[in-house]
Amino acid sequence: MSPYELVYEYALNTSRSIFLTGKAGTGKTTLLRRLCKESMKSLAIVAPTGVAAINARGVTIHSFFQLPPQMFLPTDYARKQLFAEMQMRGDKQQVIRNLELLIIDEVSMVRADLLDAMDAVLRKIKRRHQLPFGGGQVLFIGDLFQLSPIVKENEWGELREYYDGPYFFQSRVFREINPIYIELDKVFRQSNRLFVDILNEVRNNALTEVSREYLNARYQPDYDLDKHDTLVLSTHNRKVDAINERKLSLLDTDEYTYEANVQGTFSDAMYPMDTLLRLKVGAKVIFTRNDSSPEHAYYNGRLATVSYLDKETIRVVFDDGSDNDEYAVHQETWENIRYVTSKNKEDIKTEVVGTFTHFPLRL
């Protein structure tokens, strides 16, 4: 049985909690979408940040559990204080009581004390105080080689008395649940086996001498970025923006600006991309999400070159050479949702409270 089939089997047909991991491009997001579509369980998706929540089609952890922004200490006094400060309406409590499967996306960023706070709320509202997460099933999804939880020095001074480290798997509740560990290992976004192997060596801090020589042979100290079409990897957005601005200015074609359409409740902090998109014919672009249409023409991270622009149209040619025809990019809509109970108060459903619509591109 493949790792993908295992995830479905455990998530759909058992109550066991699962930690699903895998590097970028192994299909975690695709698997999440399918699970949500096929599961008969009452479920909710939460994530540690607004952008992560929007991309996962869920809500933030703090909004779902009505948690205050400060740290949580796993003590009886802290739990009583949390419940005293938490003002959760009856309808929100009913959503949590109905919850059978909680999915936590981008779990690498979730701090140990935050997971214990979520556990405390679930135990109380579900009225099952002796069971981890109030007896509910939890699917943890994330890559521990990606972003880590943020812990300020003064906070860790107190938290270290209760935790060996800041990660979610170092929380007290995680030690109780004994989850199934499943790793997705097939990369779908990259077919160059040698390149994938080298990336894995770098990822695991185990670069071989052969791979080191392979990389060093490509080092060109006098390389001029402005004379070539080159993809640059950088550590900070401001450096990326500076390079993009300079490269865009070098193009002598007309510039067009496209603006996002934001409707309803959608805070700035949750925007999945910049509201203004400035492009010229010849500009290099990257897609910022997977294609939601039946075509599945692009995925998050696919590269292309702008071939045609007018006030309402963007056409591109994909850089990987798989299709030389122009592709007319359609706008995508990101939804800000909230979870509510159905009319019979037994099921959980989603309600869209705001939308962000834009071309899924950036320089």
Coordinates of C-alpha atoms in Angstrom, one line a residue:
M1 CA 0.0 0.0 0.0
S2 CA 1.4 3.4 -1.0
P3 CA 1.9 6.3 1.5
Y4 CA -1.0 8.1 -0.2
E5 CA -3.4 5.1 0.2
L6 CA -2.3 4.8 3.9
V7 CA -3.2 8.3 4.6
Y8 CA -6.7 7.9 3.2
E9 CA -7.2 4.6 5.0
Y10 CA -6.3 6.0 8.4
A11 CA -7.9 9.4 7.9
L12 CA -11.2 8.2 6.5
N13 CA -11.7 4.8 8.2
T14 CA -10.0 5.1 11.7
S15 CA -9.8 7.5 14.6
R16 CA -6.0 7.4 14.8
S17 CA -4.1 10.7 14.6
I18 CA -1.6 11.1 11.8
F19 CA 1.5 13.1 11.1
L20 CA 1.8 13.5 7.4
T21 CA 5.1 14.9 6.1
G22 CA 7.1 15.2 2.9
K23 CA 9.2 17.7 1.0
A24 CA 7.8 20.3 -1.3
G25 CA 6.1 18.9 -4.5
T26 CA 5.2 15.5 -3.0
G27 CA 1.5 16.2 -3.1
K28 CA 0.6 17.1 0.5
T29 CA -1.8 19.9 -0.6
T30 CA -3.4 17.8 -3.3
L31 CA -3.9 15.0 -0.8
L32 CA -5.5 17.5 1.7
R33 CA -8.0 18.7 -1.0
R34 CA -9.0 15.1 -1.8
L35 CA -9.4 14.2 1.8
C36 CA -11.7 17.1 2.5
K37 CA -13.8 16.2 -0.6
E38 CA -14.2 12.6 0.2
S39 CA -14.3 12.4 4.0
M40 CA -17.7 11.9 5.6
K41 CA -16.4 13.2 8.9
S42 CA -17.1 16.7 10.3
L43 CA -13.8 18.3 9.9
A44 CA -12.0 21.7 10.0
I45 CA -8.7 22.9 8.7
V46 CA -6.6 25.3 10.7
A47 CA -3.1 26.8 10.2
P48 CA -0.7 29.0 12.2
T49 CA -0.9 32.1 9.9
G50 CA -3.5 33.9 7.9
V51 CA -1.8 33.3 4.5
A52 CA -1.3 29.6 5.3
A53 CA -4.9 29.3 6.4
I54 CA -6.2 30.9 3.2
N55 CA -4.0 28.7 1.0
A56 CA -5.3 25.6 2.9
R57 CA -8.9 26.8 2.6
G58 CA -9.2 26.9 6.4
V59 CA -8.9 29.4 9.3
T60 CA -6.2 30.4 11.7
I61 CA -5.7 28.5 14.8
H62 CA -6.2 31.5 17.0
S63 CA -9.5 32.5 15.4
F64 CA -10.9 28.9 15.4
F65 CA -10.1 28.3 19.1
Q66 CA -10.5 31.9 20.2
L67 CA -7.0 31.9 21.7
P68 CA -5.3 35.0 23.1
P69 CA -2.0 36.0 21.4
Q70 CA 0.2 35.3 24.5
M71 CA 2.0 32.1 25.4
F72 CA 0.3 29.2 27.2
L73 CA 1.7 27.3 30.1
P74 CA 0.4 23.8 30.6
T75 CA -0.7 24.3 34.2
D76 CA -4.1 24.1 36.0
Y77 CA -3.9 27.8 36.8
A78 CA -3.1 28.7 33.1
R79 CA -6.0 26.6 31.9
K80 CA -8.4 28.2 34.3
Q81 CA -7.2 31.7 33.2
L82 CA -7.5 30.7 29.5
F83 CA -11.1 29.6 29.9
A84 CA -11.9 32.7 32.0
E85 CA -10.6 35.0 29.3
M86 CA -11.9 33.1 26.3
Q87 CA -15.3 34.4 25.2
M88 CA -16.5 31.8 22.7
R89 CA -20.1 32.1 21.5
G90 CA -22.4 29.1 21.7
D91 CA -22.4 28.5 17.9
K92 CA -18.6 28.3 17.9
Q93 CA -18.7 25.9 20.8
Q94 CA -21.1 23.7 18.9
V95 CA -18.8 23.6 15.9
I96 CA -16.0 22.3 18.1
R97 CA -18.3 19.8 19.8
N98 CA -19.2 18.4 16.4
L99 CA -15.6 18.2 15.2
E100 CA -14.4 14.7 14.4
L101 CA -11.3 15.4 12.4
L102 CA -9.0 18.4 13.0
I103 CA -6.5 19.1 10.2
I104 CA -3.5 21.3 11.1
D105 CA -1.6 22.5 8.1
E106 CA 1.9 24.0 8.1
V107 CA 2.4 22.3 11.5
S108 CA 6.1 23.0 11.5
M109 CA 5.3 26.6 12.6
V110 CA 3.1 25.5 15.5
R111 CA 4.6 26.0 18.9
A112 CA 4.4 23.3 21.6
D113 CA 2.4 25.6 24.0
L114 CA 0.0 26.5 21.2
L115 CA -0.8 22.8 20.5
D116 CA -1.3 22.3 24.3
A117 CA -3.7 25.3 24.4
M118 CA -5.7 23.8 21.5
D119 CA -5.8 20.5 23.4
A120 CA -7.1 22.2 26.5
V121 CA -9.9 23.9 24.6
L122 CA -11.0 20.7 22.9
R123 CA -11.0 18.8 26.1
K124 CA -13.2 21.4 27.9
I125 CA -15.7 22.1 25.1
K126 CA -16.1 18.5 24.1
R127 CA -16.4 17.6 27.8
R128 CA -14.0 14.8 27.5
H129 CA -11.3 16.0 29.9
Q130 CA -9.3 12.7 30.1
L131 CA -8.8 12.3 26.3
P132 CA -6.2 14.0 24.1
F133 CA -7.9 16.6 21.9
G134 CA -11.1 15.7 23.6
G135 CA -11.1 12.3 21.8
G136 CA -10.9 13.8 18.3
Q137 CA -8.7 12.7 15.5
V138 CA -5.9 15.1 14.4
L139 CA -4.1 15.1 11.0
F140 CA -0.8 17.1 11.3
I141 CA 0.5 18.1 7.9
G142 CA 3.9 19.8 7.4
D143 CA 7.6 19.6 6.6
L144 CA 9.9 20.0 9.5
F145 CA 12.7 21.1 7.2
Q146 CA 10.7 24.3 6.5
L147 CA 9.7 27.2 8.7
S148 CA 10.2 26.7 12.5
P149 CA 8.0 28.1 15.3
I150 CA 8.9 31.6 16.5
V151 CA 9.9 31.8 20.2
K152 CA 11.1 35.1 21.8
E153 CA 13.9 34.8 24.3
N154 CA 11.8 36.1 27.2
E155 CA 9.1 33.6 26.4
W156 CA 11.5 30.7 26.2
G157 CA 12.8 31.6 29.6
E158 CA 9.4 30.5 31.0
L159 CA 8.5 27.8 28.5
R160 CA 11.7 25.9 29.0
E161 CA 10.5 24.8 32.4
Y162 CA 7.8 22.8 30.7
Y163 CA 9.2 21.9 27.3
D164 CA 12.4 20.4 25.9
G165 CA 11.9 22.5 22.8
P166 CA 9.5 24.7 20.9
Y167 CA 8.2 22.3 18.3
F168 CA 4.7 20.9 18.2
F169 CA 6.0 17.3 18.7
Q170 CA 7.5 18.5 22.0
S171 CA 4.1 19.4 23.4
R172 CA 2.6 17.4 26.2
V173 CA -0.4 16.3 24.3
F174 CA 1.6 15.0 21.3
R175 CA 3.3 12.5 23.6
E176 CA -0.1 11.1 24.6
I177 CA -1.5 10.4 21.1
N178 CA 1.1 8.1 19.5
P179 CA 0.3 9.2 15.9
I180 CA 0.9 7.2 12.8
Y181 CA 3.9 8.7 10.9
I182 CA 3.6 8.8 7.1
E183 CA 6.0 10.4 4.7
L184 CA 5.3 11.2 1.0
D185 CA 8.5 10.7 -0.9
K186 CA 7.7 11.0 -4.6
V187 CA 8.4 14.5 -6.0
F188 CA 5.9 15.4 -8.8
R189 CA 7.2 18.9 -9.7
Q190 CA 10.7 17.9 -10.8
S191 CA 11.7 15.1 -13.1
N192 CA 15.5 15.6 -13.2
R193 CA 16.6 12.7 -11.0
L194 CA 20.1 14.0 -10.5
F195 CA 18.9 17.4 -9.5
V196 CA 16.4 15.9 -7.1
D197 CA 19.1 13.8 -5.5
I198 CA 21.4 16.8 -5.0
L199 CA 18.5 18.8 -3.5
N200 CA 17.8 16.0 -1.1
E201 CA 21.5 15.8 0.0
V202 CA 21.5 19.6 0.7
R203 CA 18.1 19.3 2.5
N204 CA 19.5 16.5 4.7
N205 CA 22.9 18.3 5.3
A206 CA 24.6 15.3 3.7
L207 CA 26.1 16.7 0.5
T208 CA 28.5 14.1 -1.1
E209 CA 31.8 15.1 -2.6
V210 CA 30.5 14.1 -6.1
S211 CA 27.6 16.4 -5.8
R212 CA 29.7 19.2 -4.3
E213 CA 32.0 19.0 -7.3
Y214 CA 29.0 18.9 -9.6
L215 CA 27.7 22.2 -8.1
N216 CA 31.1 23.9 -7.9
A217 CA 31.8 23.2 -11.6
R218 CA 28.9 25.5 -12.4
Y219 CA 30.2 28.4 -10.3
Q220 CA 30.8 31.5 -12.6
P221 CA 32.3 34.4 -10.5
D222 CA 32.0 36.9 -13.3
Y223 CA 28.4 36.1 -14.3
D224 CA 26.3 39.2 -15.2
L225 CA 22.7 38.8 -14.2
D226 CA 21.5 41.6 -16.4
K227 CA 22.9 39.9 -19.6
H228 CA 21.1 36.6 -19.1
D229 CA 17.7 35.2 -18.2
T230 CA 18.5 33.8 -14.8
L231 CA 16.4 32.5 -11.9
V232 CA 17.9 33.9 -8.7
L233 CA 17.2 32.3 -5.3
S234 CA 17.3 34.8 -2.4
T235 CA 16.9 34.8 1.4
H236 CA 14.7 37.9 1.7
N237 CA 11.7 39.4 -0.2
R238 CA 13.3 42.8 -0.4
K239 CA 16.2 41.5 -2.3
V240 CA 13.9 39.6 -4.6
D241 CA 11.8 42.7 -5.2
A242 CA 14.9 44.8 -6.0
I243 CA 16.0 42.3 -8.7
N244 CA 12.6 42.1 -10.2
E245 CA 12.2 45.8 -10.3
R246 CA 15.6 46.2 -12.1
K247 CA 14.8 43.4 -14.6
L248 CA 11.4 44.8 -15.3
S249 CA 12.8 48.3 -16.0
L250 CA 15.2 46.8 -18.6
L251 CA 12.3 45.7 -20.8
D252 CA 11.3 48.3 -23.4
T253 CA 7.8 47.0 -23.7
D254 CA 4.6 48.7 -22.3
E255 CA 3.8 48.2 -18.7
Y256 CA 0.4 47.0 -17.5
T257 CA -1.0 47.0 -14.0
Y258 CA -3.6 44.6 -12.7
E259 CA -5.3 45.0 -9.3
A260 CA -6.9 42.4 -7.1
N261 CA -10.7 42.4 -6.4
V262 CA -11.2 42.1 -2.7
Q263 CA -14.8 41.5 -1.4
G264 CA -16.3 41.1 2.0
T265 CA -14.1 40.4 5.1
F266 CA -10.5 39.8 4.0
S267 CA -7.8 41.4 6.2
D268 CA -4.5 42.7 4.6
A269 CA -2.5 40.3 6.7
M270 CA -4.3 37.4 4.9
Y271 CA -3.7 38.5 1.3
P272 CA -2.1 35.6 -0.5
M273 CA -0.2 38.0 -2.8
D274 CA 0.3 41.7 -3.5
T275 CA -2.8 43.5 -4.6
L276 CA -1.0 45.2 -7.6
L277 CA 0.7 43.2 -10.3
R278 CA 2.9 45.1 -12.7
L279 CA 3.9 43.3 -15.9
K280 CA 5.5 43.8 -19.3
V281 CA 5.8 41.5 -22.3
G282 CA 9.0 39.5 -21.8
A283 CA 8.8 39.5 -18.0
K284 CA 9.5 36.3 -16.2
V285 CA 6.7 35.2 -13.9
I286 CA 6.0 32.4 -11.4
F287 CA 2.5 31.0 -10.6
T288 CA 1.5 31.4 -7.0
R289 CA -1.0 28.5 -6.7
N290 CA -2.2 25.4 -8.4
D291 CA -4.7 25.7 -11.3
S292 CA -8.3 25.2 -9.9
S293 CA -9.7 24.5 -13.3
P294 CA -10.1 21.1 -14.9
E295 CA -7.1 21.8 -17.1
H296 CA -4.6 21.7 -14.3
A297 CA -2.4 23.7 -16.6
Y298 CA -0.1 25.1 -13.9
Y299 CA 1.0 24.6 -10.3
N300 CA 2.4 26.7 -7.5
G301 CA 6.0 27.5 -8.6
R302 CA 5.7 26.9 -12.4
L303 CA 7.7 29.4 -14.4
A304 CA 6.6 31.2 -17.5
T305 CA 7.3 34.2 -19.7
V306 CA 4.7 36.9 -20.5
S307 CA 4.0 36.8 -24.2
Y308 CA 0.9 39.2 -24.6
L309 CA -0.8 41.8 -22.4
D310 CA -3.8 44.1 -22.6
K311 CA -6.0 45.7 -20.0
E312 CA -7.8 42.5 -19.2
T313 CA -5.7 39.7 -20.7
I314 CA -2.4 38.0 -19.7
R315 CA -0.9 35.3 -21.9
V316 CA 2.2 33.4 -21.2
V317 CA 4.5 30.7 -22.6
F318 CA 5.6 28.1 -20.0
D319 CA 9.4 28.0 -19.6
D320 CA 9.7 24.2 -19.2
G321 CA 9.1 23.7 -23.0
S322 CA 6.3 21.2 -22.4
D323 CA 3.9 23.4 -24.4
N324 CA 5.0 26.1 -26.8
D325 CA 1.5 27.5 -27.3
E326 CA 0.4 30.6 -25.5
Y327 CA -1.7 30.1 -22.4
A328 CA -4.3 32.7 -21.3
V329 CA -4.0 33.0 -17.6
H330 CA -7.4 33.1 -15.7
Q331 CA -7.9 34.8 -12.4
E332 CA -8.1 32.7 -9.2
T333 CA -10.2 33.3 -6.1
W334 CA -9.0 32.8 -2.6
E335 CA -11.7 32.5 0.0
N336 CA -11.8 33.6 3.6
I337 CA -14.1 31.2 5.4
R338 CA -15.6 30.5 8.8
Y339 CA -17.0 27.2 10.1
V340 CA -20.6 27.1 11.2
T341 CA -23.0 24.3 12.2
S342 CA -25.6 23.0 9.8
K343 CA -29.4 23.6 10.4
N344 CA -29.6 20.3 12.3
K345 CA -26.6 21.4 14.5
E346 CA -24.9 18.0 13.9
D347 CA -22.6 18.8 11.0
I348 CA -19.9 21.4 10.2
K349 CA -20.1 23.5 7.0
T350 CA -18.1 26.4 5.7
E351 CA -19.4 29.9 5.0
V352 CA -17.5 32.3 2.8
V353 CA -17.1 35.7 4.4
G354 CA -14.7 37.3 1.9
T355 CA -12.8 36.7 -1.3
F356 CA -9.6 37.8 -3.0
T357 CA -9.5 37.5 -6.8
H358 CA -6.4 38.1 -8.9
F359 CA -4.2 36.6 -11.6
P360 CA -2.1 34.0 -9.7
L361 CA 1.2 35.4 -10.9
R362 CA 4.2 37.4 -9.5
L363 CA 7.5 38.5 -11.0

